[in-house]
Short mmCIF file of C-alpha atoms in Angstrom, two decimals:
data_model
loop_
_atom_site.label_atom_id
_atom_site.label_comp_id
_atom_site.label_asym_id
_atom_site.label_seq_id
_atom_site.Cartn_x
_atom_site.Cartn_y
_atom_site.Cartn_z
CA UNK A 1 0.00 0.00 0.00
CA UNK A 2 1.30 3.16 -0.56
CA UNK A 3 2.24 5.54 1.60
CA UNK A 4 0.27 8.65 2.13
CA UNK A 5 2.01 11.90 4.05
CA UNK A 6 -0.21 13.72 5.97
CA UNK A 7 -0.99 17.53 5.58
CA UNK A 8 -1.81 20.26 8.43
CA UNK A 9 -5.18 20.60 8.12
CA UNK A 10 -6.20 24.40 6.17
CA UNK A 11 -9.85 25.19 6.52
CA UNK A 12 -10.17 29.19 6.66
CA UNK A 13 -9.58 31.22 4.63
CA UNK A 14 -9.58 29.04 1.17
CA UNK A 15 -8.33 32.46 -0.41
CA UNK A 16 -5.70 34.57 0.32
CA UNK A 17 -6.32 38.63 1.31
CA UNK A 18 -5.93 40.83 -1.66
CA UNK A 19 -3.47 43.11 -1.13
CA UNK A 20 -2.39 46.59 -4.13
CA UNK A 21 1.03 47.79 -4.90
CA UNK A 22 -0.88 51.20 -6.31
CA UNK A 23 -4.41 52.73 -6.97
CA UNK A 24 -4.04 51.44 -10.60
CA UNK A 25 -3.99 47.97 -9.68
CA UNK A 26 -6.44 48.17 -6.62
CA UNK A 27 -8.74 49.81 -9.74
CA UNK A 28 -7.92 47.17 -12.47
CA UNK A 29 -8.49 44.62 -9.93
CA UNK A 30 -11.99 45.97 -9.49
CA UNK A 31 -13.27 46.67 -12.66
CA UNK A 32 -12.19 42.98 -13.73
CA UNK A 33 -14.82 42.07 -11.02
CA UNK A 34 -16.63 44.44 -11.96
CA UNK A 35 -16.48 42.82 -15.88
CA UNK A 36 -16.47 39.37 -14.65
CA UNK A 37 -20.16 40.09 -12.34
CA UNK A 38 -21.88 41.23 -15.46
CA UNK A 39 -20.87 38.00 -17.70
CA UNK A 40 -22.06 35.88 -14.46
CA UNK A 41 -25.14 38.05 -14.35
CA UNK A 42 -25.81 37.51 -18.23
CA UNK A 43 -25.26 33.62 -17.37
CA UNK A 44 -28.04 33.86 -14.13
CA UNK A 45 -30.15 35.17 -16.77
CA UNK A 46 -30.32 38.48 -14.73
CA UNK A 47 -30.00 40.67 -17.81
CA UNK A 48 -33.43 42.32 -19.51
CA UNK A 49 -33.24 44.96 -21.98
CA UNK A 50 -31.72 48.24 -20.63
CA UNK A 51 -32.71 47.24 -16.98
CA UNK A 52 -29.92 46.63 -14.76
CA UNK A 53 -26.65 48.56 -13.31
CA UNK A 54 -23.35 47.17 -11.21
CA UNK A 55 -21.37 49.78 -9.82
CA UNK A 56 -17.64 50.08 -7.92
CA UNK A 57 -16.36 52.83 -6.49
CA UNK A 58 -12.91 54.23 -7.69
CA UNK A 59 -10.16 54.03 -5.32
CA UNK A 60 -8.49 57.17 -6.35
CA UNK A 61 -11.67 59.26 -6.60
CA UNK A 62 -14.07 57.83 -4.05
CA UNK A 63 -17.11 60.49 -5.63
CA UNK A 64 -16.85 58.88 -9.06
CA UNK A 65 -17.75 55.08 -9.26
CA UNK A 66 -17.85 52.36 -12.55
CA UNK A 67 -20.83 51.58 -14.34
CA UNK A 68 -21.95 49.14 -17.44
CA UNK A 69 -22.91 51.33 -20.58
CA UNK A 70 -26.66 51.68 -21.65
CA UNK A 71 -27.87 49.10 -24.00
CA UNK A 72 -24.84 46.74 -24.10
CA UNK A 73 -25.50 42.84 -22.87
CA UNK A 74 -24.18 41.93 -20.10
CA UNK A 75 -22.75 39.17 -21.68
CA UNK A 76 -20.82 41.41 -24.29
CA UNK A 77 -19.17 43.42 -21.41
CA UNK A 78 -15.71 43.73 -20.99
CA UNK A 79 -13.22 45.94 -18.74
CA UNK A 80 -12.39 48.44 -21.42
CA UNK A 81 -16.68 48.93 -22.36
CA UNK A 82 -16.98 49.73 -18.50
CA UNK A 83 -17.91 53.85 -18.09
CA UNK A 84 -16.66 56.59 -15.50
CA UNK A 85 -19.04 58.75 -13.85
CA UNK A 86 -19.03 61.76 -11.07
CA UNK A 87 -21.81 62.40 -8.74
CA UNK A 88 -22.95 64.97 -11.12
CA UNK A 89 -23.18 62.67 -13.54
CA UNK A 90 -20.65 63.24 -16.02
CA UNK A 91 -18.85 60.45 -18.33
CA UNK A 92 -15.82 61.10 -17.60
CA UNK A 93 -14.56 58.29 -19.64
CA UNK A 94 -16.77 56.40 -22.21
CA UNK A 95 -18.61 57.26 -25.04
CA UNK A 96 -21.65 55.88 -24.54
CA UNK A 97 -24.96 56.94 -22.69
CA UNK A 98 -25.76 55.13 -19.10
CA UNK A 99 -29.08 54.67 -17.03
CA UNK A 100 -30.27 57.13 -16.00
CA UNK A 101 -32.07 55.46 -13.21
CA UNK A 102 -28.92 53.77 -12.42
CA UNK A 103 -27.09 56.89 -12.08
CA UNK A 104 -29.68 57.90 -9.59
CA UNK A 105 -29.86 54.96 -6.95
CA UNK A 106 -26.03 54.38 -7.60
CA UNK A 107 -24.81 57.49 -6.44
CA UNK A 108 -27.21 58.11 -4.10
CA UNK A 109 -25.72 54.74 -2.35
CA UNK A 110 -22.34 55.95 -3.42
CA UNK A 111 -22.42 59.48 -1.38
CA UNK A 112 -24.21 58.50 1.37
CA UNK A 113 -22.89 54.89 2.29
CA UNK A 114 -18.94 55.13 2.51
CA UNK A 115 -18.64 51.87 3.03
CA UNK A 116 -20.00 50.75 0.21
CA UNK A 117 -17.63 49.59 -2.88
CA UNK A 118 -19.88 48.28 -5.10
CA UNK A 119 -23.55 47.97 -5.36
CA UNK A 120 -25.87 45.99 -7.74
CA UNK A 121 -29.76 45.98 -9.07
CA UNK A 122 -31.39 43.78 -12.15
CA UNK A 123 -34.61 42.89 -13.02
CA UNK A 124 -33.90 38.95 -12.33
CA UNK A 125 -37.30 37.23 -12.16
CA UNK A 126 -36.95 35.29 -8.55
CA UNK A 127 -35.63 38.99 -7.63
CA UNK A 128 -39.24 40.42 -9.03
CA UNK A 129 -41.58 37.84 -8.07
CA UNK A 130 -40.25 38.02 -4.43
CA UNK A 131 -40.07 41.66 -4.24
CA UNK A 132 -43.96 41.46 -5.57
CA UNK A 133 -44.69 39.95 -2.05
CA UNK A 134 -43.50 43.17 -0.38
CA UNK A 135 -42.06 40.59 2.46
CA UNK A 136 -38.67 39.96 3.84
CA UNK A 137 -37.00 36.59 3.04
CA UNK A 138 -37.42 34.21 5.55
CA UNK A 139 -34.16 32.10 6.64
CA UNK A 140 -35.70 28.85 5.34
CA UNK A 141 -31.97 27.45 4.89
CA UNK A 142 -28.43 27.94 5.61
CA UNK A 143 -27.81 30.74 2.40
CA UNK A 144 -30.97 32.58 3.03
CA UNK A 145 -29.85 32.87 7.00
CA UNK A 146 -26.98 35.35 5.49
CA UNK A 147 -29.84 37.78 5.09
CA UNK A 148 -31.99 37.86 8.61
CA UNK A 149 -32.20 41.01 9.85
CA UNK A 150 -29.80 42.01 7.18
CA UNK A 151 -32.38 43.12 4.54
CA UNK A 152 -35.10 45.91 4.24
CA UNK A 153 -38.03 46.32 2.14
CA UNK A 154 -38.37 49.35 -0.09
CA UNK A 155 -41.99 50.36 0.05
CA UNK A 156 -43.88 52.14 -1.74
CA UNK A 157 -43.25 51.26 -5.50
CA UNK A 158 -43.38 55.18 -6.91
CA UNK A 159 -42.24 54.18 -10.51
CA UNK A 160 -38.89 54.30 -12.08
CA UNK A 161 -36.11 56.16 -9.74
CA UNK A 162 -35.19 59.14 -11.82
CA UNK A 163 -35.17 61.59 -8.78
CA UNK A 164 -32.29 62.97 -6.53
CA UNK A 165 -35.16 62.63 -4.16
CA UNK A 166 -36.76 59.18 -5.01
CA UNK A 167 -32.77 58.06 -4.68
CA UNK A 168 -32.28 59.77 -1.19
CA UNK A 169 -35.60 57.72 -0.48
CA UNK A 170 -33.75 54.36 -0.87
CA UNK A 171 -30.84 54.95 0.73
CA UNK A 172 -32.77 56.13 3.79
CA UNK A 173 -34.57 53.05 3.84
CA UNK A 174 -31.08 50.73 2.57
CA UNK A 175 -29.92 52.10 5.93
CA UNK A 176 -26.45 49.97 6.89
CA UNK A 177 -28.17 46.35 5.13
CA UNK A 178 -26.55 44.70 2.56
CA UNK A 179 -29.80 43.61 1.08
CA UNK A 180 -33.13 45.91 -0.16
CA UNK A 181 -36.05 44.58 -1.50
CA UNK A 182 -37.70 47.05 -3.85
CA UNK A 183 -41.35 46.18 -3.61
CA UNK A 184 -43.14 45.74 -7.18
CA UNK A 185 -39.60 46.17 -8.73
CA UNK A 186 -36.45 43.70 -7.51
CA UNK A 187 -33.14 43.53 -5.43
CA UNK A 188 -30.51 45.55 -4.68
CA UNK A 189 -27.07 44.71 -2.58
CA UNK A 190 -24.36 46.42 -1.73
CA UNK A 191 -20.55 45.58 -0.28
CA UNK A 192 -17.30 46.25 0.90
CA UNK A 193 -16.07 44.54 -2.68
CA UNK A 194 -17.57 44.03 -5.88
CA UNK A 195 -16.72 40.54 -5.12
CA UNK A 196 -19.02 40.74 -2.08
CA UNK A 197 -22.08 42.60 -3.27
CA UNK A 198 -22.49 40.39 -6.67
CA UNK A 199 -22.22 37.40 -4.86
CA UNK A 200 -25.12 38.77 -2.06
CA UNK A 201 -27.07 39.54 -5.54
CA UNK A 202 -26.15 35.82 -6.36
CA UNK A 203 -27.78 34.46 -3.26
CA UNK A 204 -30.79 36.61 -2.67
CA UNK A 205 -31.88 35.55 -6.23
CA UNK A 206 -31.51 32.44 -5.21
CA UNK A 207 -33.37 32.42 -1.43
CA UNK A 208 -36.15 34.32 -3.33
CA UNK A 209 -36.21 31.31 -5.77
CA UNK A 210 -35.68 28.63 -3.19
CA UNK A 211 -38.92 30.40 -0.69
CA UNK A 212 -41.19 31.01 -3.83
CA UNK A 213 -40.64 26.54 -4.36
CA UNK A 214 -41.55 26.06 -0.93
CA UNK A 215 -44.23 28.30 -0.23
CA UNK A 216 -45.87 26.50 -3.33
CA UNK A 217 -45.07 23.24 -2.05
CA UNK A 218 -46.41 23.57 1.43
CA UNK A 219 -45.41 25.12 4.86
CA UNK A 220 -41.91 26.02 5.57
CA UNK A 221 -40.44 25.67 8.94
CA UNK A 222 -37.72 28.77 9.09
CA UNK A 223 -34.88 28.43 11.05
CA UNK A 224 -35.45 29.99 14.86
CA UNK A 225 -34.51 33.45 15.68
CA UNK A 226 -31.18 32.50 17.60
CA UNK A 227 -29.86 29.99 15.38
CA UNK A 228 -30.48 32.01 12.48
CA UNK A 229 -28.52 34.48 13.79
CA UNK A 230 -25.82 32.73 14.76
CA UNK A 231 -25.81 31.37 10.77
CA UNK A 232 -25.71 35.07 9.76
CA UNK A 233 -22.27 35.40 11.38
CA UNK A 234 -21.15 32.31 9.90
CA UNK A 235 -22.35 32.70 6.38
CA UNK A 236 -23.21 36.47 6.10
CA UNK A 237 -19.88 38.38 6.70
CA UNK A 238 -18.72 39.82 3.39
CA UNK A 239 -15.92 38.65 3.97
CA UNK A 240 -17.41 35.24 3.06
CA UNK A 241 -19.46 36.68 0.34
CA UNK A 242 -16.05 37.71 -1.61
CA UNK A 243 -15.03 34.39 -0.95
CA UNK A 244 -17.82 32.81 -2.45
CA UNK A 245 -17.66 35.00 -5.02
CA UNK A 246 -13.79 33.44 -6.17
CA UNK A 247 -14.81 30.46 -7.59
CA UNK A 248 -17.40 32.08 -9.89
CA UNK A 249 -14.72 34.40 -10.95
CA UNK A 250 -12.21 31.51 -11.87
CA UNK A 251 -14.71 29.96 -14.08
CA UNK A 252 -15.93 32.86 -15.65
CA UNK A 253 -12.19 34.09 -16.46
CA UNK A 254 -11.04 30.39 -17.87
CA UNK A 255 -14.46 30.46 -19.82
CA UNK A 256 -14.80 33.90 -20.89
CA UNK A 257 -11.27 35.52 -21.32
CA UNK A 258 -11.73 38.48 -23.50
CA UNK A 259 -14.15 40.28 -20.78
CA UNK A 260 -10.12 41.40 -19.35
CA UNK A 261 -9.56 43.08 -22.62
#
C-alpha cells in the first residue's frame, strides 16, 4: 500500500487577502470584477433589456464610481466597455450613454454609504416575483440565514427612480443592510467589494427562488430566531461573500477571457 504523508489541516480562509502595490492595480483589480459580475449576471439570466446597473467605487476618486454602458449585454461586457461617472453625472470616460435610473440609486448609495464599494440591481425574475410579495425573506436554509435582519423592504413602489429625491428615499430606507427589496420592482445589494455585493445579488436571487418553491409546495419551517442568527455570522460576513464569489470568478475568467480586454 502506498504511503500517504499527511498535511496540516487548512480550513479558513480558502483564499488569500488581496493586497495593491498602487491605486491602478487596486482599480484594475476591481473593474475585472466588476467585468467578470456582469458576464455571471448575463449567465443567471439576470439581464433584460436596458434594466440593470453594477457599480464600484474608484479608489483614487471615491465620488466617481464604474458603471456598465446603456444598451450593451451583459454578456458582451468587458473591462475596457466599463464607463466613468461623477456624482454629477458626467462620463468622464466612455462614449456611450448610461441609465439614468442607475445613475440615480447608484450614487445616491455611493455618497451616502462610505462603506459601500460596489452595489448591484437587475430585473432577475426570482428577484421580481419576491419583491412582488413586499415581504422579507425568511431564513428557510443555511444561504438565506446570510440575510436575517440584514435586509429591508423598499416600500412604496413610486415608478422608475429618476429623482435625486426618489434616490435619497432608498438609501434612507437601505440604511447599513446589505440587502433591499424594492417592492413591485427587484433587489438591490451592496458591499465592501464588488466581489461581495455580486455574490449577495447571487444568493438573494436564489433564497427568493428557493422560498417562492416552498411556499408553493407547502409550509416552511424557518430556522429559529437564535440559530439564524448565529448562521448570519457564519455565512453572512462579506468577507465570506467575496469568498464565495472566487470560484465564480475563476470559471468565468477560464471560460470567458476576453471580458479582461
Amino acid at each position: 500500500m502506498t504511503h500517504i504523508q499527511p498535511r496540516p489541516r487548512k480550513f479558513w480562509p480558502p483564499v488569500d487577502p488581496v493586497s495593491y502595490t498602487s491605486v491602478e492595480e487596486e482599480r484594475q483589480h476591481r473593474k475585472q470584477r466588476l467585468a467578470a459580475t456582469f458576464r455571471l449576471f448575463g449567465r443567471y439570466g439576470f439581464d433584460q433589456g436596458l434594466a440593470g446597473h453594477v457599480t464600484a467605487r474608484d479608489p483614487e476618486h471615491p465620488d466617481r464610481f464604474w458603471i456598465n454602458p446603456l444598451g450593451q449585454h451583459f454578456r458582451t461586457i468587458r473591462v475596457s466597455d466599463l464607463h466613468l461617472v461623477d456624482g454629477d453625472g458626467t462620463i468622464l470616460y466612455g462614449d456611450r450613454a448610461i441609465n439614468q435610473a442607475g445613475f440615480t440609486i447608484h450614487s445616491a448609495i455611493h455618497r451616502a454609504r462610505p462603506d459601500v464599494v460596489a452595489a448591484a440591481h437587475t430585473h432577475s425574475t426570482y428577484g421580481k416575483a419576491w419583491s412582488a410579495l413586499g415581504q422579507p425573506l425568511a431564513p428557510l436554509s443555511q444561504d438565506a440565514a446570510a440575510f436575517y435582519e440584514d435586509q429591508v423592504i423598499f416600500d412604496p413602489y413610486s415608478g422608475v427612480v429618476l429623482t435625486e429625491g426618489e434616490g435619497r428615499r432608498l438609501v434612507e430606507a437601505l440604511g447599513d443592510r446589505k440587502l433591499a427589496i424594492l417592492k413591485n420592482h427587484g433587489l438591490l445589494t451592496v458591499g465592501p467589494s464588488v466581489e461581495a455585493a455580486a455574490w449577495w445579488f447571487i444568493s438573494a436571487d436564489n433564497a427568493a427562488h428557493t422560498q417562492l418553491l416552498a411556499e408553493a409546495a407547502g409550509r416552511p419551517q424557518p430556522i429559529d430566531h437564535e440559530t439564524a442568527l448565529l448562521t448570519r455570522s457564519q455565512v453572512g460576513t462579506h468577507q465570506g461573500g467575496a469568498y464565495n464569489f472566487h470560484p465564480l470568478w475563476e470559471w468565468i475568467v477560464a471560460a470567458e477571457p476576453d471580458l479582461l480586454d
